[in-house]
């Protein structure tokens, strides 16, 4: 995008922010005609003060509008910044599979090497190292796409497709964390098609889980509920003892469906889906990380809390949190635990206990800073805590707010 005129860049980012020309003009204090002329290149932007105003309204770094390399600030090193999002987008926009029909793929990493890289990316995500993951994802996407294309007609085709399906899912999950929901949906949707080529129903089921998560983040709640429940029904264990992997993917689809049902206030469906997931976790016999799901009894407990928060019942969420199996919780990976602390912080705000809400945010930040500092939802919760705190906020909360750039 560096070669585009500045007006085109303004139009691009305005579109990304889903602003009409009129809304954008109103926020700038300009006319719609002025905006239209700027975007078409008829009117020049020759005042830096105006460029800075535009960057502020669009919430982008001014260097992006000027077509220059953005200097990464120290505090963004552990998050996914705008430059990295655009690099991931560019990798998703590649269609190497089509090119492979016409000419040989020039380079493809060995499958064994790709397998190690994908496993490392999963662990990076589950330890909430989002900045490191974002810097690795563009190359990982390109390599996985190249491997998938290079092995399309070989015995390694299913393995290569499986790895690419996983990479799309990692990208989808990471992008959803930082609010890039449309891009998250695209990556998840890609994973469904690739997973089918891999011939793995469970990987396809987990791709459906990612689609459901992206749809929920986009506010498409009923489609999210439907895709989770429909695919869970297809993967439901039969009379014979199911594999641990099948129980894990099935259980996660039910838990995701419960979150969707909670969003629309359907408490009966929430109870049914949580009950089904709990039964699957009992049959599984413990907490496991099959297919990178972290599914088991503890994750079911976490979702009991999370669905209560979505239903607006903060007290029930807090009570469930206090009854939680601490040993199982402490054994979970950092992303899951920090995510839970964010959910419980929301629960405490619902019952008016902003002091405890702040403590939960601090716990999450100590455990996995990126899960708190990089997520728009955490910024909203912290802003709410600050606004409702009487007097001066505690020093640790004030320091966290300063580091996150959150004001009252």
Short mmCIF file of C-alpha atoms in Angstrom, two decimals:
data_model
loop_
_atom_site.label_atom_id
_atom_site.label_comp_id
_atom_site.label_asym_id
_atom_site.label_seq_id
_atom_site.Cartn_x
_atom_site.Cartn_y
_atom_site.Cartn_z
CA UNK A 1 0.00 0.00 0.00
CA UNK A 2 3.09 2.24 0.25
CA UNK A 3 2.87 3.28 -3.42
CA UNK A 4 -0.71 4.57 -3.13
CA UNK A 5 -1.40 8.34 -3.04
CA UNK A 6 -2.26 9.62 0.42
CA UNK A 7 -5.89 10.20 -0.58
CA UNK A 8 -6.27 6.54 -1.50
CA UNK A 9 -4.75 5.55 1.84
CA UNK A 10 -7.25 7.78 3.64
CA UNK A 11 -10.10 6.13 1.70
CA UNK A 12 -8.73 2.68 2.49
CA UNK A 13 -8.53 3.25 6.25
CA UNK A 14 -11.89 5.03 6.31
CA UNK A 15 -13.38 1.93 4.71
CA UNK A 16 -11.61 -0.31 7.22
CA UNK A 17 -13.15 1.72 10.05
CA UNK A 18 -16.57 1.38 8.39
CA UNK A 19 -17.13 5.15 8.28
CA UNK A 20 -19.13 6.84 5.57
CA UNK A 21 -17.65 9.95 4.00
CA UNK A 22 -20.24 12.03 5.85
CA UNK A 23 -19.42 10.54 9.28
CA UNK A 24 -15.70 10.94 8.62
CA UNK A 25 -16.22 14.54 7.51
CA UNK A 26 -18.29 15.34 10.60
CA UNK A 27 -15.60 13.98 12.91
CA UNK A 28 -12.96 16.02 11.12
CA UNK A 29 -15.06 19.16 11.05
CA UNK A 30 -14.92 19.20 7.25
CA UNK A 31 -17.49 18.87 4.48
CA UNK A 32 -18.29 15.62 2.69
CA UNK A 33 -17.20 17.30 -0.56
CA UNK A 34 -13.79 18.07 0.99
CA UNK A 35 -13.33 14.41 1.97
CA UNK A 36 -14.36 13.21 -1.49
CA UNK A 37 -11.85 15.51 -3.19
CA UNK A 38 -9.05 14.42 -0.87
CA UNK A 39 -9.74 10.75 -1.50
CA UNK A 40 -9.86 11.25 -5.28
CA UNK A 41 -6.61 13.23 -5.23
CA UNK A 42 -8.28 16.42 -6.45
CA UNK A 43 -7.36 18.24 -3.26
CA UNK A 44 -3.87 17.99 -1.78
CA UNK A 45 -3.16 17.37 1.89
CA UNK A 46 -0.33 19.86 2.40
CA UNK A 47 -0.78 20.61 6.10
CA UNK A 48 0.70 18.18 8.59
CA UNK A 49 -1.80 19.31 11.21
CA UNK A 50 -4.66 18.08 9.00
CA UNK A 51 -2.89 14.76 8.33
CA UNK A 52 -2.46 14.27 12.07
CA UNK A 53 -6.16 15.06 12.61
CA UNK A 54 -7.09 12.46 9.98
CA UNK A 55 -4.80 9.86 11.58
CA UNK A 56 -6.39 10.56 14.95
CA UNK A 57 -9.94 10.11 13.63
CA UNK A 58 -8.98 6.92 11.76
CA UNK A 59 -6.97 5.64 14.74
CA UNK A 60 -3.91 4.80 12.66
CA UNK A 61 -0.28 5.81 12.92
CA UNK A 62 0.32 8.94 10.86
CA UNK A 63 3.28 7.20 9.19
CA UNK A 64 0.85 4.73 7.60
CA UNK A 65 -1.00 7.61 5.93
CA UNK A 66 2.32 9.02 4.69
CA UNK A 67 3.35 5.64 3.25
CA UNK A 68 6.37 5.33 5.53
CA UNK A 69 7.62 2.50 7.70
CA UNK A 70 6.02 2.67 11.12
CA UNK A 71 8.40 2.79 14.04
CA UNK A 72 7.28 0.19 16.55
CA UNK A 73 7.03 1.60 20.04
CA UNK A 74 8.38 -0.52 22.90
CA UNK A 75 4.96 -0.96 24.46
CA UNK A 76 3.58 -2.46 21.23
CA UNK A 77 6.26 -5.14 20.93
CA UNK A 78 4.08 -7.71 22.67
CA UNK A 79 0.89 -6.82 20.80
CA UNK A 80 -0.16 -7.03 17.16
CA UNK A 81 0.24 -3.60 15.59
CA UNK A 82 -1.26 -2.20 12.42
CA UNK A 83 1.78 -2.97 10.30
CA UNK A 84 1.68 -6.61 11.32
CA UNK A 85 -2.06 -6.84 10.67
CA UNK A 86 -1.48 -5.57 7.14
CA UNK A 87 1.34 -8.06 6.62
CA UNK A 88 -0.95 -10.88 7.75
CA UNK A 89 -3.67 -9.55 5.46
CA UNK A 90 -1.23 -9.52 2.54
CA UNK A 91 -0.30 -13.14 3.26
CA UNK A 92 -3.97 -14.12 3.34
CA UNK A 93 -4.53 -12.35 0.02
CA UNK A 94 -2.02 -14.61 -1.75
CA UNK A 95 -3.45 -17.29 -4.03
CA UNK A 96 -0.44 -19.53 -4.55
CA UNK A 97 -2.72 -22.53 -4.98
CA UNK A 98 -3.99 -21.03 -8.26
CA UNK A 99 -0.47 -20.18 -9.45
CA UNK A 100 0.54 -23.81 -8.93
CA UNK A 101 -1.80 -24.79 -11.77
CA UNK A 102 0.40 -22.90 -14.21
CA UNK A 103 3.94 -23.20 -12.89
CA UNK A 104 5.95 -25.02 -10.25
CA UNK A 105 6.18 -23.53 -6.78
CA UNK A 106 9.72 -22.11 -6.54
CA UNK A 107 10.31 -22.95 -2.87
CA UNK A 108 8.59 -25.07 -0.29
CA UNK A 109 9.87 -25.85 3.22
CA UNK A 110 10.04 -29.56 4.14
CA UNK A 111 6.91 -30.91 5.85
CA UNK A 112 8.90 -31.90 8.96
CA UNK A 113 10.22 -28.35 9.27
CA UNK A 114 6.72 -26.92 8.80
CA UNK A 115 5.32 -29.24 11.44
CA UNK A 116 7.78 -27.89 14.02
CA UNK A 117 7.04 -24.29 13.07
CA UNK A 118 3.27 -24.80 13.37
CA UNK A 119 3.60 -26.47 16.78
CA UNK A 120 5.75 -23.57 17.95
CA UNK A 121 3.13 -21.09 16.71
CA UNK A 122 0.39 -22.88 18.65
CA UNK A 123 2.45 -22.75 21.83
CA UNK A 124 3.24 -19.08 21.24
CA UNK A 125 -0.48 -18.38 20.97
CA UNK A 126 -1.40 -20.42 24.04
CA UNK A 127 1.24 -18.57 26.05
CA UNK A 128 -0.30 -15.27 24.85
CA UNK A 129 2.87 -14.04 23.13
CA UNK A 130 0.84 -12.21 20.50
CA UNK A 131 3.57 -9.84 19.33
CA UNK A 132 6.01 -12.66 18.64
CA UNK A 133 3.26 -14.62 16.92
CA UNK A 134 2.27 -11.68 14.72
CA UNK A 135 5.83 -11.23 13.54
CA UNK A 136 6.07 -14.91 12.64
CA UNK A 137 2.62 -15.37 11.06
CA UNK A 138 3.13 -13.71 7.65
CA UNK A 139 6.09 -15.96 6.80
CA UNK A 140 4.39 -18.99 8.32
CA UNK A 141 1.31 -18.37 6.19
CA UNK A 142 3.39 -18.00 3.03
CA UNK A 143 5.42 -21.11 3.80
CA UNK A 144 2.33 -23.18 4.62
CA UNK A 145 0.60 -22.01 1.44
CA UNK A 146 3.70 -22.86 -0.61
CA UNK A 147 3.95 -26.31 0.97
CA UNK A 148 0.27 -26.95 0.31
CA UNK A 149 0.71 -25.99 -3.34
CA UNK A 150 3.97 -27.87 -3.83
CA UNK A 151 2.58 -31.12 -2.45
CA UNK A 152 -0.86 -30.87 -4.05
CA UNK A 153 -0.31 -33.95 -6.20
CA UNK A 154 1.93 -35.96 -3.91
CA UNK A 155 1.45 -38.39 -1.02
CA UNK A 156 2.22 -35.49 1.32
CA UNK A 157 -0.86 -33.52 0.16
CA UNK A 158 -3.05 -34.33 3.21
CA UNK A 159 -0.22 -33.50 5.65
CA UNK A 160 0.52 -30.18 3.92
CA UNK A 161 -3.18 -29.25 3.83
CA UNK A 162 -3.49 -30.16 7.52
CA UNK A 163 -0.64 -27.81 8.43
CA UNK A 164 -2.07 -24.95 6.35
CA UNK A 165 -5.48 -25.49 7.99
CA UNK A 166 -3.84 -25.16 11.39
CA UNK A 167 -1.98 -21.98 10.41
CA UNK A 168 -5.22 -20.39 9.22
CA UNK A 169 -6.78 -21.24 12.58
CA UNK A 170 -3.88 -19.75 14.52
CA UNK A 171 -4.16 -16.57 12.45
CA UNK A 172 -7.94 -16.45 12.98
CA UNK A 173 -7.61 -16.76 16.75
CA UNK A 174 -4.85 -14.15 17.03
CA UNK A 175 -6.67 -11.64 14.82
CA UNK A 176 -9.89 -12.02 16.79
CA UNK A 177 -8.04 -11.21 20.00
CA UNK A 178 -7.05 -7.77 18.72
CA UNK A 179 -10.42 -6.89 17.17
CA UNK A 180 -9.72 -7.74 13.51
CA UNK A 181 -12.92 -9.76 13.28
CA UNK A 182 -13.53 -9.69 9.52
CA UNK A 183 -9.99 -10.88 8.86
CA UNK A 184 -10.40 -13.50 11.58
CA UNK A 185 -13.53 -14.78 9.82
CA UNK A 186 -11.70 -14.96 6.48
CA UNK A 187 -8.85 -17.01 7.96
CA UNK A 188 -11.27 -19.37 9.73
CA UNK A 189 -13.33 -19.82 6.57
CA UNK A 190 -10.17 -20.66 4.63
CA UNK A 191 -9.35 -23.29 7.24
CA UNK A 192 -12.66 -25.09 6.70
CA UNK A 193 -11.96 -25.66 2.99
CA UNK A 194 -8.34 -26.68 3.56
CA UNK A 195 -9.26 -29.00 6.45
CA UNK A 196 -11.69 -30.84 4.20
CA UNK A 197 -8.86 -31.43 1.73
CA UNK A 198 -6.76 -32.73 4.59
CA UNK A 199 -9.42 -35.39 5.17
CA UNK A 200 -9.59 -34.67 8.91
CA UNK A 201 -13.11 -34.23 10.28
CA UNK A 202 -11.83 -33.03 13.64
CA UNK A 203 -9.64 -30.33 12.12
CA UNK A 204 -12.65 -29.24 10.04
CA UNK A 205 -14.76 -29.27 13.21
CA UNK A 206 -12.24 -27.06 14.96
CA UNK A 207 -12.21 -24.75 11.93
CA UNK A 208 -15.99 -24.46 12.37
CA UNK A 209 -15.33 -23.52 15.99
CA UNK A 210 -13.08 -20.68 14.77
CA UNK A 211 -15.75 -19.55 12.30
CA UNK A 212 -18.29 -19.55 15.14
CA UNK A 213 -15.95 -17.47 17.30
CA UNK A 214 -15.39 -14.94 14.51
CA UNK A 215 -19.13 -14.70 13.80
CA UNK A 216 -19.84 -14.14 17.49
CA UNK A 217 -17.22 -11.37 17.60
CA UNK A 218 -18.90 -9.79 14.55
CA UNK A 219 -22.27 -9.82 16.33
CA UNK A 220 -23.62 -12.58 14.08
CA UNK A 221 -24.82 -14.51 17.10
CA UNK A 222 -27.44 -16.88 15.70
CA UNK A 223 -25.27 -18.07 12.79
CA UNK A 224 -22.50 -18.61 15.35
CA UNK A 225 -24.81 -20.70 17.52
CA UNK A 226 -26.01 -22.71 14.53
CA UNK A 227 -22.57 -23.55 13.15
CA UNK A 228 -21.29 -24.67 16.55
CA UNK A 229 -24.29 -26.83 17.40
CA UNK A 230 -24.69 -28.30 13.91
CA UNK A 231 -21.07 -29.42 13.65
CA UNK A 232 -21.06 -30.64 17.27
CA UNK A 233 -24.04 -32.86 16.46
CA UNK A 234 -22.12 -34.35 13.54
CA UNK A 235 -19.14 -35.08 15.77
CA UNK A 236 -21.16 -36.35 18.74
CA UNK A 237 -19.64 -39.50 20.28
CA UNK A 238 -21.47 -42.74 19.49
CA UNK A 239 -22.15 -45.79 21.68
CA UNK A 240 -18.51 -46.89 21.43
CA UNK A 241 -15.91 -45.02 23.45
CA UNK A 242 -14.85 -41.94 21.53
CA UNK A 243 -11.26 -40.86 21.05
CA UNK A 244 -9.97 -38.11 23.32
CA UNK A 245 -9.47 -35.86 20.29
CA UNK A 246 -13.10 -36.27 19.23
CA UNK A 247 -14.42 -35.55 22.72
CA UNK A 248 -12.24 -32.45 22.92
CA UNK A 249 -13.36 -30.92 19.62
CA UNK A 250 -16.98 -31.87 20.28
CA UNK A 251 -16.82 -30.35 23.76
CA UNK A 252 -15.27 -27.10 22.53
CA UNK A 253 -18.01 -26.68 19.91
CA UNK A 254 -20.61 -27.05 22.65
CA UNK A 255 -18.83 -24.52 24.87
CA UNK A 256 -18.62 -22.04 21.99
CA UNK A 257 -22.30 -22.60 21.28
CA UNK A 258 -23.05 -21.88 24.93
CA UNK A 259 -21.26 -18.52 24.62
CA UNK A 260 -23.41 -17.65 21.60
CA UNK A 261 -26.60 -18.69 23.39
CA UNK A 262 -25.60 -16.56 26.38
CA UNK A 263 -25.11 -13.54 24.13
CA UNK A 264 -28.80 -13.69 23.12
CA UNK A 265 -29.97 -14.44 26.67
CA UNK A 266 -31.03 -18.04 25.99
CA UNK A 267 -30.19 -19.45 29.43
CA UNK A 268 -31.94 -22.79 28.79
CA UNK A 269 -29.75 -23.52 25.77
CA UNK A 270 -26.70 -22.38 27.73
CA UNK A 271 -27.48 -24.95 30.44
CA UNK A 272 -28.03 -27.74 27.90
CA UNK A 273 -24.81 -27.06 26.02
CA UNK A 274 -22.73 -26.71 29.18
CA UNK A 275 -24.22 -29.98 30.46
CA UNK A 276 -23.26 -31.74 27.22
CA UNK A 277 -19.73 -30.34 27.39
CA UNK A 278 -19.42 -31.37 31.04
CA UNK A 279 -20.44 -34.92 30.16
CA UNK A 280 -17.81 -35.00 27.40
CA UNK A 281 -15.17 -33.74 29.84
CA UNK A 282 -16.09 -36.47 32.36
CA UNK A 283 -15.77 -39.12 29.66
CA UNK A 284 -12.46 -37.58 28.61
CA UNK A 285 -11.22 -38.05 32.17
CA UNK A 286 -9.23 -34.88 32.71
CA UNK A 287 -7.78 -31.75 31.14
CA UNK A 288 -5.92 -32.30 27.86
CA UNK A 289 -4.66 -30.20 24.98
CA UNK A 290 -5.83 -32.45 22.13
CA UNK A 291 -5.89 -30.49 18.88
CA UNK A 292 -4.74 -27.47 20.92
CA UNK A 293 -8.16 -27.19 22.60
CA UNK A 294 -7.21 -27.19 26.32
CA UNK A 295 -10.50 -29.03 26.80
CA UNK A 296 -11.52 -30.79 29.99
CA UNK A 297 -13.44 -30.22 33.24
CA UNK A 298 -11.53 -27.02 34.04
CA UNK A 299 -12.31 -25.39 30.72
CA UNK A 300 -15.98 -26.25 31.27
CA UNK A 301 -15.78 -24.42 34.61
CA UNK A 302 -14.22 -21.41 32.90
CA UNK A 303 -17.09 -21.32 30.44
CA UNK A 304 -19.65 -21.53 33.25
CA UNK A 305 -18.17 -18.28 34.48
CA UNK A 306 -17.92 -16.73 31.03
CA UNK A 307 -21.51 -17.56 30.04
CA UNK A 308 -22.78 -16.16 33.34
CA UNK A 309 -21.00 -12.90 32.55
CA UNK A 310 -22.53 -12.83 29.05
CA UNK A 311 -25.95 -13.39 30.62
CA UNK A 312 -25.29 -10.40 32.89
CA UNK A 313 -25.18 -12.48 36.07
CA UNK A 314 -21.91 -11.33 37.58
CA UNK A 315 -22.69 -12.80 40.98
CA UNK A 316 -23.16 -16.29 39.54
CA UNK A 317 -19.89 -15.89 37.63
CA UNK A 318 -17.99 -14.86 40.75
CA UNK A 319 -19.48 -17.70 42.78
CA UNK A 320 -18.49 -20.21 40.10
CA UNK A 321 -15.01 -18.72 40.04
CA UNK A 322 -14.64 -19.13 43.80
CA UNK A 323 -15.70 -22.80 43.59
CA UNK A 324 -13.27 -23.57 40.80
CA UNK A 325 -10.75 -26.38 41.10
CA UNK A 326 -7.61 -24.31 41.76
CA UNK A 327 -5.21 -27.12 40.95
CA UNK A 328 -6.76 -27.68 37.53
CA UNK A 329 -6.90 -23.94 36.88
CA UNK A 330 -3.24 -23.37 37.78
CA UNK A 331 -2.23 -26.16 35.39
CA UNK A 332 -3.87 -24.44 32.42
CA UNK A 333 -1.88 -22.50 29.85
CA UNK A 334 -1.42 -18.74 30.37
CA UNK A 335 -3.80 -17.57 27.63
CA UNK A 336 -6.72 -19.51 29.11
CA UNK A 337 -6.09 -18.33 32.67
CA UNK A 338 -5.57 -14.67 31.75
CA UNK A 339 -8.68 -14.79 29.55
CA UNK A 340 -10.61 -16.09 32.56
CA UNK A 341 -9.34 -13.28 34.79
CA UNK A 342 -10.64 -10.80 32.21
CA UNK A 343 -14.05 -12.52 32.25
CA UNK A 344 -14.18 -12.41 36.06
CA UNK A 345 -13.12 -8.77 36.06
CA UNK A 346 -16.24 -8.14 33.97
CA UNK A 347 -18.27 -10.18 36.46
CA UNK A 348 -17.06 -8.05 39.36
CA UNK A 349 -17.94 -4.84 37.51
CA UNK A 350 -21.46 -6.20 37.03
CA UNK A 351 -21.92 -6.48 40.80
CA UNK A 352 -20.27 -3.12 41.46
CA UNK A 353 -17.04 -4.41 43.00
CA UNK A 354 -14.58 -2.41 40.92
CA UNK A 355 -11.76 -2.99 43.39
CA UNK A 356 -11.87 -6.75 42.86
CA UNK A 357 -12.34 -6.19 39.13
CA UNK A 358 -9.10 -4.24 39.08
CA UNK A 359 -7.35 -7.00 41.01
CA UNK A 360 -8.46 -9.55 38.43
CA UNK A 361 -7.04 -7.40 35.62
CA UNK A 362 -3.75 -7.16 37.49
CA UNK A 363 -3.70 -10.94 37.99
CA UNK A 364 -4.24 -11.46 34.27
CA UNK A 365 -1.56 -8.89 33.43
CA UNK A 366 1.00 -10.56 35.70
CA UNK A 367 0.26 -13.92 34.12
CA UNK A 368 0.01 -12.98 30.43
CA UNK A 369 0.41 -9.24 29.78
CA UNK A 370 -0.56 -9.45 26.11
CA UNK A 371 -3.98 -10.95 26.93
CA UNK A 372 -4.79 -7.82 28.95
CA UNK A 373 -2.83 -5.07 27.21
CA UNK A 374 -3.59 -6.06 23.62
CA UNK A 375 -7.29 -6.77 23.79
CA UNK A 376 -9.86 -4.00 23.15
CA UNK A 377 -12.22 -5.69 25.64
CA UNK A 378 -9.65 -5.37 28.43
CA UNK A 379 -9.25 -1.68 27.62
CA UNK A 380 -13.02 -1.25 27.99
CA UNK A 381 -13.09 -3.05 31.33
CA UNK A 382 -10.16 -1.06 32.70
CA UNK A 383 -11.76 2.18 31.53
CA UNK A 384 -14.96 1.18 33.37
CA UNK A 385 -12.98 0.39 36.54
CA UNK A 386 -11.24 3.78 36.43
CA UNK A 387 -14.48 5.65 35.79
CA UNK A 388 -16.26 4.02 38.73
CA UNK A 389 -13.37 4.17 41.22
CA UNK A 390 -13.95 6.77 43.92
CA UNK A 391 -10.99 9.02 44.42
CA UNK A 392 -7.52 8.14 43.19
CA UNK A 393 -7.22 4.60 41.78
CA UNK A 394 -4.72 2.23 43.45
CA UNK A 395 -1.15 2.75 42.21
CA UNK A 396 -0.93 -0.62 40.37
CA UNK A 397 -4.16 0.11 38.48
CA UNK A 398 -3.04 3.64 37.63
CA UNK A 399 0.28 2.28 36.36
CA UNK A 400 -1.44 -0.39 34.24
CA UNK A 401 -3.79 2.24 32.80
CA UNK A 402 -0.84 4.46 31.89
CA UNK A 403 0.99 1.59 30.22
CA UNK A 404 -2.15 0.66 28.26
CA UNK A 405 -2.95 4.25 27.34
CA UNK A 406 -6.33 4.10 29.08
CA UNK A 407 -7.76 7.24 30.65
CA UNK A 408 -10.87 7.88 32.70
#
